[in-house]
Amino acid sequence: MSAPLPPSQFALRSRLLHWLMAAMILTMLFIGIAMVASLAEYHRLVAIHRPLGIAVLVLAIIRLINRKFTTLPPFPPTMSASERKIATVSEYMLYALMLGQPLVGWAMLSAGHYPVVLFGAVYLPPILPANPILYAVLRETHTILAFLFFALILAHISAVLFHTWMIRDRLLDRMALWPTRRIK
C-alpha cells in the first residue's frame, strides 16, 4: 500500500488565519499611511490602529502555533531550489514582521508614555519605561518596518500572481479558500 499524498492545500485553519491576517495587515498599513496624511482623522485612526495591531500580534502567535502542528503542502515542482529558498526566507521575514511590528509599536507607545487602549477602559501595560529618545528611535523603526512590510507583501503577492498567471502551476491553490483540484 502506498503512502498518502501530501495535502495540496494548507489546512483550512491556516488558510482562514492567512486571509484574516492579510486583510488586517493591509488595513493597518493603509491606516498608518492615513494617520500621517490626515491630522483631522488622526485620533480616530489611532483608536483603530492600536487594538488592531495587538490583534495582529495575538493572531501571529496563534498562527505560529498552528503552523507548528500542521502539515504544510509542498511547493509546486515548477519552483527551483533558489525560488523555494527565497520563498522560505521571505515567509520567515513576514512572520518576524507580524510579530515585531506590533511589539515595536507597543514599545514605542510605552517609551512615549502613551496608553495602548484596546477598547473602553482596557489598556495594555507599558513594556518599556518612558524615554523620549527611545520613543523617537522606535517611531522611526516602526516607520521603516512598515515600509519593509509593505515591500515584502508586494513581493509576496507578485510572486504568487506570477506563478498563478504566468507559470500556471496553481500556487495560489495552496492558500485558496475555495475548493481546488489536487495538484498531481
Coordinates of N, CA, C and O in Angstrom, one line a residue:
M1 N 0.8 -1.2 0.0 CA 0.0 0.0 0.0 C 0.9 1.2 0.0 O 1.8 1.3 0.8
S2 N 0.6 2.2 -0.9 CA 1.4 3.4 -1.0 C 1.0 4.4 0.1 O -0.1 4.5 0.6
A3 N 2.0 5.3 0.4 CA 1.8 6.3 1.4 C 0.8 7.4 0.8 O 0.8 7.6 -0.4
P4 N 0.0 8.0 1.6 CA -0.9 9.0 1.1 C -0.1 10.2 0.6 O 0.9 10.5 1.1
L5 N -0.7 10.9 -0.4 CA -0.1 12.1 -1.0 C -0.2 13.2 0.1 O -1.1 13.3 0.8
P6 N 0.8 14.1 0.1 CA 0.8 15.2 1.0 C -0.4 16.1 0.6 O -0.8 16.1 -0.6
P7 N -0.9 16.9 1.5 CA -2.0 17.8 1.2 C -1.6 18.8 0.1 O -0.4 19.2 0.0
S8 N -2.5 19.1 -0.8 CA -2.2 20.1 -1.8 C -2.5 21.5 -1.4 O -2.2 22.5 -2.0
Q9 N -3.2 21.6 -0.3 CA -3.6 22.9 0.3 C -3.1 23.0 1.8 O -3.0 22.0 2.4
F10 N -3.0 24.2 2.3 CA -2.8 24.4 3.7 C -4.1 24.0 4.4 O -5.2 24.0 3.8
A11 N -4.0 23.6 5.7 CA -5.2 23.3 6.4 C -6.2 24.5 6.4 O -5.7 25.6 6.3
L12 N -7.4 24.2 6.5 CA -8.4 25.3 6.5 C -8.2 26.3 7.6 O -8.2 27.5 7.3
R13 N -7.8 25.9 8.8 CA -7.5 26.9 9.8 C -6.4 27.8 9.4 O -6.4 29.0 9.6
S14 N -5.3 27.2 8.8 CA -4.2 28.0 8.3 C -4.6 29.0 7.2 O -4.2 30.2 7.2
R15 N -5.5 28.6 6.3 CA -6.0 29.5 5.2 C -6.8 30.6 5.8 O -6.7 31.7 5.4
L16 N -7.7 30.3 6.8 CA -8.5 31.3 7.4 C -7.7 32.3 8.1 O -7.9 33.5 8.0
L17 N -6.7 31.9 8.9 CA -5.8 32.8 9.6 C -5.0 33.7 8.6 O -4.9 34.9 8.8
H18 N -4.6 33.1 7.5 CA -3.8 33.8 6.5 C -4.6 34.9 5.9 O -4.2 36.1 5.9
W19 N -5.8 34.7 5.4 CA -6.6 35.7 4.8 C -7.2 36.7 5.8 O -7.2 37.9 5.4
L20 N -7.5 36.3 7.0 CA -7.9 37.3 8.0 C -6.8 38.2 8.3 O -6.9 39.4 8.4
M21 N -5.6 37.7 8.5 CA -4.4 38.5 8.8 C -4.0 39.4 7.7 O -3.6 40.5 7.8
A22 N -4.1 38.8 6.4 CA -3.8 39.6 5.3 C -4.7 40.9 5.2 O -4.2 42.0 5.0
A23 N -6.0 40.7 5.5 CA -6.9 41.9 5.5 C -6.5 42.8 6.6 O -6.5 44.1 6.4
M24 N -6.2 42.3 7.8 CA -5.9 43.1 8.9 C -4.6 43.9 8.7 O -4.5 45.1 9.0
I25 N -3.6 43.2 8.2 CA -2.3 43.9 8.0 C -2.4 44.9 6.9 O -1.8 46.0 7.1
L26 N -3.1 44.6 5.8 CA -3.2 45.7 4.8 C -4.0 46.9 5.3 O -3.7 48.0 5.1
T27 N -5.0 46.6 6.1 CA -5.8 47.7 6.8 C -4.9 48.5 7.7 O -4.9 49.7 7.6
M28 N -4.0 47.8 8.4 CA -3.1 48.5 9.3 C -2.1 49.4 8.5 O -1.9 50.5 8.9
L29 N -1.6 48.9 7.4 CA -0.7 49.7 6.6 C -1.3 50.9 6.1 O -0.8 52.0 6.1
F30 N -2.6 50.8 5.6 CA -3.3 51.9 5.0 C -3.7 52.9 6.1 O -3.7 54.1 5.8
I31 N -4.1 52.4 7.2 CA -4.4 53.3 8.3 C -3.2 54.1 8.7 O -3.2 55.3 9.0
G32 N -2.0 53.4 8.8 CA -0.8 54.1 9.1 C -0.5 55.2 8.1 O -0.1 56.3 8.5
I33 N -0.7 54.9 6.8 CA -0.5 56.0 5.8 C -1.4 57.1 6.0 O -1.1 58.3 6.0
A34 N -2.7 56.8 6.3 CA -3.7 57.8 6.5 C -3.4 58.6 7.8 O -3.7 59.8 7.8
M35 N -2.9 58.0 8.8 CA -2.6 58.7 10.0 C -1.5 59.8 9.8 O -1.6 60.9 10.3
V36 N -0.6 59.5 8.9 CA 0.4 60.5 8.6 C -0.2 61.6 7.7 O 0.2 62.8 7.8
A37 N -1.1 61.3 6.8 CA -1.7 62.2 5.9 C -2.8 63.0 6.4 O -3.1 64.1 5.8
S38 N -3.5 62.6 7.4 CA -4.7 63.3 7.8 C -4.7 63.6 9.3 O -5.0 62.7 10.2
L39 N -4.4 64.8 9.6 CA -4.4 65.2 11.0 C -5.8 65.3 11.6 O -6.0 65.1 12.8
A40 N -6.8 65.6 10.7 CA -8.2 65.7 11.2 C -8.7 64.4 11.7 O -9.5 64.4 12.6
E41 N -8.3 63.3 11.1 CA -8.8 62.0 11.5 C -7.8 61.2 12.3 O -8.0 60.0 12.6
Y42 N -6.7 61.8 12.7 CA -5.6 61.1 13.4 C -6.1 60.3 14.6 O -5.8 59.1 14.7
H43 N -6.8 60.9 15.5 CA -7.2 60.3 16.8 C -8.1 59.1 16.5 O -8.0 58.0 17.2
R44 N -9.0 59.2 15.5 CA -9.9 58.1 15.2 C -9.1 57.0 14.6 O -9.4 55.8 14.9
L45 N -8.2 57.3 13.7 CA -7.4 56.2 13.1 C -6.5 55.5 14.1 O -6.4 54.3 14.1
V46 N -5.9 56.3 15.0 CA -5.1 55.7 16.1 C -5.9 54.7 17.0 O -5.5 53.7 17.4
A47 N -7.2 55.1 17.2 CA -8.1 54.3 18.0 C -8.4 53.0 17.4 O -8.7 52.0 18.1
I48 N -8.2 52.9 16.1 CA -8.4 51.6 15.3 C -7.1 50.9 15.2 O -7.0 49.7 15.4
H49 N -6.0 51.7 14.9 CA -4.7 51.1 14.7 C -4.1 50.4 15.8 O -3.6 49.3 15.7
R50 N -4.2 50.9 17.0 CA -3.6 50.3 18.2 C -4.2 48.9 18.5 O -3.4 47.9 18.6
P51 N -5.5 48.8 18.7 CA -6.0 47.5 19.0 C -5.9 46.5 17.9 O -5.7 45.3 18.1
L52 N -6.0 47.0 16.7 CA -5.8 46.1 15.5 C -4.4 45.6 15.5 O -4.1 44.4 15.1
G53 N -3.4 46.4 15.8 CA -2.0 45.9 15.9 C -1.8 44.8 16.9 O -1.1 43.9 16.7
I54 N -2.5 45.0 18.1 CA -2.4 44.0 19.1 C -3.1 42.7 18.6 O -2.6 41.6 18.9
A55 N -4.2 42.8 17.9 CA -4.9 41.7 17.4 C -4.0 40.9 16.4 O -4.0 39.7 16.4
V56 N -3.3 41.7 15.6 CA -2.3 41.1 14.6 C -1.2 40.3 15.4 O -0.9 39.2 15.0
L57 N -0.7 40.9 16.5 CA 0.3 40.2 17.3 C -0.3 38.9 17.9 O 0.4 37.8 17.8
V58 N -1.5 38.9 18.4 CA -2.1 37.7 19.0 C -2.3 36.7 17.9 O -2.0 35.5 18.1
L59 N -2.9 37.1 16.8 CA -3.1 36.1 15.7 C -1.8 35.6 15.1 O -1.8 34.4 14.7
A60 N -0.8 36.4 15.1 CA 0.5 35.9 14.6 C 1.1 34.8 15.5 O 1.6 33.8 15.1
I61 N 0.9 34.9 16.8 CA 1.3 33.9 17.8 C 0.5 32.6 17.6 O 1.0 31.5 17.5
I62 N -0.8 32.8 17.4 CA -1.7 31.7 17.2 C -1.3 31.0 15.9 O -1.3 29.8 15.8
R63 N -1.0 31.8 14.9 CA -0.6 31.3 13.6 C 0.7 30.5 13.6 O 0.8 29.4 13.0
L64 N 1.6 30.9 14.4 CA 2.9 30.2 14.5 C 2.6 28.9 15.3 O 3.2 27.8 14.9
I65 N 1.8 28.9 16.3 CA 1.5 27.6 17.0 C 0.8 26.7 16.1 O 1.1 25.5 16.0
N66 N -0.2 27.2 15.3 CA -0.9 26.4 14.3 C 0.0 25.8 13.3 O -0.1 24.6 13.0
R67 N 1.0 26.6 12.9 CA 1.9 26.1 11.8 C 2.8 25.0 12.4 O 3.1 24.1 11.6
K68 N 3.1 25.1 13.6 CA 4.0 24.0 14.2 C 3.3 22.7 14.2 O 4.0 21.6 14.1
F69 N 2.0 22.7 14.3 CA 1.2 21.4 14.4 C 0.5 21.1 13.1 O -0.5 20.3 13.2
T70 N 0.8 21.7 12.0 CA 0.1 21.5 10.7 C 1.0 21.0 9.7 O 2.2 21.5 9.5
T71 N 0.6 20.0 8.9 CA 1.4 19.6 7.7 C 1.3 20.6 6.6 O 0.1 21.0 6.2
L72 N 2.4 21.0 6.1 CA 2.4 22.0 5.0 C 2.4 21.3 3.6 O 3.0 20.3 3.4
P73 N 1.7 21.9 2.7 CA 1.7 21.4 1.3 C 3.1 21.7 0.7 O 3.7 22.6 1.0
P74 N 3.5 20.8 -0.2 CA 4.8 21.0 -0.8 C 4.7 22.2 -1.8 O 3.6 22.5 -2.3
F75 N 5.9 22.8 -2.1 CA 5.9 23.8 -3.1 C 5.7 23.0 -4.5 O 6.0 21.9 -4.6
P76 N 5.2 23.7 -5.5 CA 5.0 23.1 -6.8 C 6.3 22.7 -7.3 O 7.3 23.4 -7.1
P77 N 6.4 21.7 -8.1 CA 7.7 21.2 -8.7 C 8.2 22.3 -9.7 O 9.4 22.2 -10.0
T78 N 7.4 23.2 -10.1 CA 7.9 24.3 -11.0 C 8.9 25.3 -10.3 O 9.5 26.0 -11.0
M79 N 8.9 25.2 -9.0 CA 9.7 26.2 -8.3 C 11.1 25.6 -8.2 O 11.3 24.5 -7.7
S80 N 12.1 26.4 -8.6 CA 13.5 26.0 -8.4 C 13.9 26.0 -7.0 O 13.2 26.6 -6.1
A81 N 15.1 25.4 -6.7 CA 15.6 25.4 -5.3 C 15.8 26.8 -4.8 O 15.5 27.1 -3.6
S82 N 16.3 27.7 -5.7 CA 16.5 29.1 -5.2 C 15.2 29.8 -5.0 O 15.1 30.6 -4.0
E83 N 14.2 29.5 -5.8 CA 12.9 30.1 -5.5 C 12.3 29.6 -4.2 O 11.7 30.4 -3.5
R84 N 12.5 28.3 -3.9 CA 12.0 27.8 -2.7 C 12.7 28.4 -1.5 O 12.1 28.7 -0.5
K85 N 14.0 28.6 -1.6 CA 14.7 29.3 -0.5 C 14.3 30.7 -0.3 O 14.1 31.1 0.8
I86 N 14.1 31.4 -1.4 CA 13.6 32.8 -1.3 C 12.2 32.9 -0.7 O 12.0 33.7 0.2
A87 N 11.4 32.0 -1.1 CA 10.0 31.9 -0.6 C 10.0 31.6 0.9 O 9.3 32.2 1.7
T88 N 10.9 30.7 1.3 CA 11.0 30.3 2.7 C 11.6 31.5 3.6 O 11.0 31.8 4.6
V89 N 12.6 32.1 3.1 CA 13.2 33.3 3.8 C 12.2 34.4 3.9 O 12.1 35.1 4.9
S90 N 11.5 34.7 2.8 CA 10.5 35.8 2.8 C 9.4 35.5 3.8 O 8.9 36.4 4.4
E91 N 9.0 34.2 3.8 CA 8.0 33.8 4.8 C 8.4 34.1 6.2 O 7.7 34.6 7.0
Y92 N 9.7 33.7 6.5 CA 10.2 34.0 7.9 C 10.2 35.5 8.2 O 9.9 35.9 9.3
M93 N 10.6 36.3 7.2 CA 10.6 37.7 7.3 C 9.2 38.2 7.6 O 9.0 39.1 8.4
L94 N 8.2 37.7 6.9 CA 6.8 38.2 7.1 C 6.4 37.8 8.5 O 5.8 38.6 9.2
Y95 N 6.7 36.6 9.0 CA 6.4 36.2 10.4 C 7.1 37.1 11.4 O 6.5 37.6 12.4
A96 N 8.4 37.4 11.1 CA 9.1 38.3 12.0 C 8.4 39.7 12.1 O 8.3 40.3 13.2
L97 N 8.0 40.2 10.9 CA 7.3 41.5 10.9 C 5.9 41.4 11.6 O 5.5 42.4 12.2
M98 N 5.2 40.3 11.4 CA 3.9 40.2 12.0 C 4.0 40.2 13.5 O 3.1 40.7 14.2
L99 N 5.1 39.7 14.1 CA 5.4 39.7 15.5 C 6.1 41.0 15.9 O 5.7 41.6 16.9
G100 N 7.1 41.4 15.1 CA 7.9 42.5 15.5 C 7.3 43.9 15.4 O 7.4 44.7 16.3
Q101 N 6.5 44.1 14.3 CA 6.0 45.4 14.1 C 5.0 45.8 15.2 O 5.1 46.9 15.8
P102 N 4.1 45.0 15.6 CA 3.2 45.3 16.8 C 4.0 45.5 18.1 O 3.7 46.4 18.9
L103 N 5.0 44.7 18.3 CA 5.8 44.9 19.5 C 6.6 46.2 19.5 O 6.7 46.9 20.5
V104 N 7.1 46.6 18.3 CA 7.8 47.9 18.2 C 6.8 49.0 18.5 O 7.1 50.0 19.2
G105 N 5.6 48.9 17.9 CA 4.6 49.9 18.1 C 4.2 50.0 19.6 O 4.1 51.1 20.1
W106 N 4.0 48.9 20.3 CA 3.7 48.9 21.7 C 4.9 49.5 22.5 O 4.6 50.3 23.4
A107 N 6.1 49.1 22.2 CA 7.3 49.6 22.9 C 7.4 51.1 22.6 O 7.7 51.9 23.5
M108 N 7.1 51.5 21.4 CA 7.2 53.0 21.0 C 6.2 53.8 21.9 O 6.6 54.8 22.5
L109 N 5.0 53.3 22.0 CA 4.0 54.0 22.8 C 4.3 54.0 24.2 O 4.1 55.0 24.9
S110 N 4.9 52.9 24.7 CA 5.3 52.8 26.1 C 6.4 53.9 26.4 O 6.4 54.6 27.4
A111 N 7.4 53.9 25.5 CA 8.5 54.9 25.6 C 8.0 56.3 25.5 O 8.6 57.2 26.1
G112 N 6.9 56.5 24.7 CA 6.4 57.9 24.6 C 5.4 58.2 25.7 O 4.8 59.3 25.8
H113 N 5.2 57.2 26.7 CA 4.3 57.4 27.8 C 2.8 57.6 27.3 O 2.0 58.3 27.9
Y114 N 2.5 56.9 26.2 CA 1.1 56.9 25.7 C 0.5 55.6 26.0 O 1.1 54.5 26.0
P115 N -0.8 55.6 26.3 CA -1.5 54.4 26.7 C -1.8 53.5 25.4 O -2.0 54.1 24.3
V116 N -1.8 52.2 25.6 CA -2.3 51.4 24.5 C -3.7 50.9 24.9 O -3.9 50.0 25.6
V117 N -4.7 51.6 24.3 CA -6.1 51.4 24.6 C -6.6 50.3 23.7 O -6.5 50.4 22.5
L118 N -7.0 49.2 24.3 CA -7.6 48.1 23.4 C -9.1 48.5 23.1 O -9.5 48.5 22.0
F119 N -9.8 48.7 24.1 CA -11.2 49.2 24.0 C -11.7 49.7 25.3 O -11.3 49.2 26.4
G120 N -12.5 50.7 25.3 CA -13.1 51.3 26.6 C -12.0 51.6 27.6 O -11.0 52.3 27.3
A121 N -12.1 50.9 28.7 CA -11.1 51.1 29.8 C -10.1 50.0 29.9 O -9.3 49.9 30.9
V122 N -9.9 49.2 28.8 CA -9.0 48.2 28.8 C -7.7 48.6 28.1 O -7.7 49.0 26.9
Y123 N -6.6 48.7 28.9 CA -5.3 49.2 28.5 C -4.3 48.1 28.6 O -4.4 47.2 29.5
L124 N -3.3 48.1 27.8 CA -2.1 47.2 27.9 C -1.1 47.9 28.8 O -0.9 49.2 28.7
P125 N -0.4 47.2 29.6 CA 0.7 47.8 30.4 C 1.9 48.2 29.5 O 2.1 47.7 28.5
P126 N 2.6 49.2 30.0 CA 3.8 49.6 29.2 C 4.8 48.5 29.3 O 4.9 47.8 30.3
I127 N 5.6 48.3 28.2 CA 6.6 47.3 28.1 C 8.0 47.9 28.2 O 9.0 47.2 28.3
L128 N 8.1 49.2 28.2 CA 9.3 50.0 28.4 C 9.0 51.2 29.2 O 7.9 51.7 29.2
P129 N 10.1 51.7 29.9 CA 9.9 53.0 30.6 C 9.8 54.2 29.7 O 10.2 54.1 28.6
A130 N 9.1 55.2 30.1 CA 9.0 56.4 29.3 C 10.4 57.0 29.1 O 11.2 57.1 30.0
N131 N 10.7 57.3 27.8 CA 12.0 57.8 27.4 C 11.9 58.4 26.1 O 11.7 57.7 25.1
P132 N 11.9 59.8 26.0 CA 11.7 60.4 24.7 C 12.7 60.1 23.6 O 12.3 60.0 22.4
I133 N 13.9 59.8 23.9 CA 14.9 59.5 22.9 C 14.6 58.1 22.3 O 14.6 57.9 21.1
L134 N 14.3 57.1 23.2 CA 13.9 55.8 22.8 C 12.6 55.8 22.0 O 12.5 55.1 21.0
Y135 N 11.7 56.7 22.4 CA 10.4 56.9 21.6 C 10.7 57.3 20.2 O 10.2 56.7 19.2
A136 N 11.6 58.3 20.0 CA 12.0 58.8 18.7 C 12.6 57.7 17.9 O 12.3 57.5 16.7
V137 N 13.5 56.9 18.4 CA 14.2 55.8 17.7 C 13.1 54.7 17.3 O 13.1 54.2 16.2
L138 N 12.2 54.4 18.2 CA 11.2 53.4 18.0 C 10.2 53.8 17.0 O 9.7 53.0 16.1
R139 N 9.9 55.1 17.0 CA 9.0 55.7 16.0 C 9.5 55.5 14.6 O 8.9 55.1 13.6
E140 N 10.8 55.9 14.4 CA 11.5 55.7 13.1 C 11.6 54.3 12.7 O 11.4 53.9 11.6
T141 N 11.9 53.4 13.7 CA 11.9 52.0 13.4 C 10.6 51.4 13.0 O 10.5 50.7 12.0
H142 N 9.5 51.9 13.6 CA 8.2 51.5 13.3 C 7.8 51.9 11.8 O 7.3 51.1 11.1
T143 N 8.3 53.0 11.4 CA 8.0 53.5 10.1 C 8.8 52.7 9.1 O 8.3 52.3 8.0
I144 N 10.1 52.5 9.3 CA 11.0 51.7 8.4 C 10.4 50.3 8.3 O 10.3 49.7 7.2
L145 N 10.0 49.7 9.4 CA 9.5 48.3 9.3 C 8.2 48.3 8.5 O 7.9 47.3 7.8
A146 N 7.4 49.3 8.6 CA 6.1 49.4 7.9 C 6.4 49.4 6.4 O 5.8 48.7 5.6
F147 N 7.4 50.2 6.0 CA 7.8 50.2 4.5 C 8.3 48.8 4.1 O 8.0 48.3 3.0
L148 N 9.1 48.2 5.0 CA 9.7 46.9 4.7 C 8.5 45.8 4.6 O 8.5 45.0 3.6
F149 N 7.6 45.9 5.5 CA 6.4 45.0 5.5 C 5.6 45.2 4.2 O 5.3 44.2 3.5
F150 N 5.4 46.4 3.8 CA 4.7 46.7 2.6 C 5.4 46.2 1.3 O 4.8 45.5 0.5
A151 N 6.7 46.3 1.3 CA 7.5 45.8 0.2 C 7.5 44.3 0.1 O 7.3 43.7 -0.9
L152 N 7.6 43.6 1.3 CA 7.5 42.2 1.3 C 6.1 41.7 0.9 O 6.1 40.7 0.2
I153 N 5.1 42.4 1.3 CA 3.8 41.9 0.9 C 3.6 42.1 -0.6 O 3.1 41.2 -1.3
L154 N 4.1 43.2 -1.2 CA 4.0 43.4 -2.6 C 4.8 42.3 -3.3 O 4.4 41.7 -4.3
A155 N 6.0 41.9 -2.8 CA 6.8 40.9 -3.4 C 6.1 39.5 -3.3 O 6.0 38.7 -4.3
H156 N 5.4 39.3 -2.2 CA 4.7 38.0 -2.0 C 3.5 37.9 -2.9 O 3.4 36.9 -3.6
I157 N 2.8 38.9 -3.0 CA 1.6 39.0 -4.0 C 2.1 38.8 -5.4 O 1.5 38.0 -6.2
S158 N 3.2 39.5 -5.7 CA 3.7 39.5 -7.1 C 4.2 38.1 -7.5 O 3.9 37.6 -8.6
A159 N 4.9 37.4 -6.5 CA 5.3 36.0 -6.8 C 4.2 35.1 -7.0 O 4.2 34.2 -7.9
V160 N 3.2 35.2 -6.1 CA 2.0 34.3 -6.2 C 1.3 34.5 -7.5 O 0.9 33.6 -8.2
L161 N 1.1 35.8 -7.9 CA 0.4 36.0 -9.2 C 1.2 35.6 -10.4 O 0.7 35.1 -11.3
F162 N 2.6 35.8 -10.3 CA 3.4 35.3 -11.4 C 3.3 33.8 -11.6 O 3.1 33.3 -12.7
H163 N 3.4 33.1 -10.5 CA 3.2 31.7 -10.6 C 1.8 31.2 -11.0 O 1.7 30.3 -11.8
T164 N 0.8 31.9 -10.6 CA -0.5 31.6 -10.9 C -0.9 31.9 -12.3 O -1.5 31.1 -13.1
W165 N -0.5 33.1 -12.8 CA -0.9 33.5 -14.1 C 0.1 33.2 -15.2 O -0.3 33.0 -16.4
M166 N 1.4 33.3 -14.9 CA 2.4 33.1 -15.9 C 2.9 31.6 -16.0 O 2.9 31.0 -17.0
I167 N 3.3 31.1 -14.9 CA 3.8 29.7 -14.8 C 2.6 28.7 -14.8 O 2.8 27.6 -15.3
R168 N 1.5 29.2 -14.3 CA 0.3 28.4 -14.3 C 0.5 27.0 -13.5 O 0.0 26.0 -13.9
D169 N 1.1 27.2 -12.3 CA 1.4 26.0 -11.5 C 0.4 25.9 -10.3 O 0.6 25.1 -9.5
R170 N -0.6 26.7 -10.3 CA -1.7 26.7 -9.3 C -1.1 27.0 -7.9 O -1.7 26.4 -6.9
L171 N -0.1 27.8 -7.8 CA 0.5 28.1 -6.5 C -0.6 28.7 -5.5 O -0.6 28.3 -4.4
L172 N -1.4 29.5 -6.1 CA -2.5 30.2 -5.3 C -3.4 29.2 -4.6 O -3.9 29.4 -3.5
D173 N -3.6 28.0 -5.3 CA -4.5 27.0 -4.8 C -4.1 26.5 -3.4 O -4.9 26.0 -2.6
R174 N -2.8 26.6 -3.1 CA -2.3 26.1 -1.8 C -2.9 26.9 -0.6 O -3.1 26.3 0.5
M175 N -3.3 28.2 -0.8 CA -3.9 29.0 0.2 C -5.3 29.4 -0.1 O -5.9 30.2 0.6
A176 N -5.9 28.9 -1.2 CA -7.2 29.3 -1.6 C -8.3 28.9 -0.6 O -8.1 27.8 0.0
L177 N -9.3 29.7 -0.4 CA -10.4 29.3 0.5 C -11.4 28.5 -0.2 O -12.2 27.8 0.4
W178 N -11.4 28.5 -1.6 CA -12.3 27.7 -2.4 C -11.7 26.3 -2.6 O -10.5 26.1 -2.5
P179 N -12.6 25.4 -2.9 CA -12.1 24.0 -3.2 C -11.2 24.0 -4.5 O -11.5 24.8 -5.4
T180 N -10.2 23.2 -4.5 CA -9.3 23.1 -5.6 C -9.1 21.7 -6.0 O -9.3 20.8 -5.2
R181 N -8.7 21.5 -7.2 CA -8.4 20.1 -7.6 C -7.0 19.7 -7.1 O -6.2 20.6 -7.0
R182 N -6.8 18.5 -6.9 CA -5.5 18.1 -6.4 C -4.4 18.3 -7.4 O -4.5 18.0 -8.6
I183 N -3.3 18.9 -7.0 CA -2.1 19.1 -7.9 C -1.4 17.7 -8.0 O -1.1 17.1 -7.0
K184 N -1.2 17.3 -9.2 CA -0.5 16.0 -9.4 C 0.8 16.1 -10.1 O 1.1 17.0 -10.7

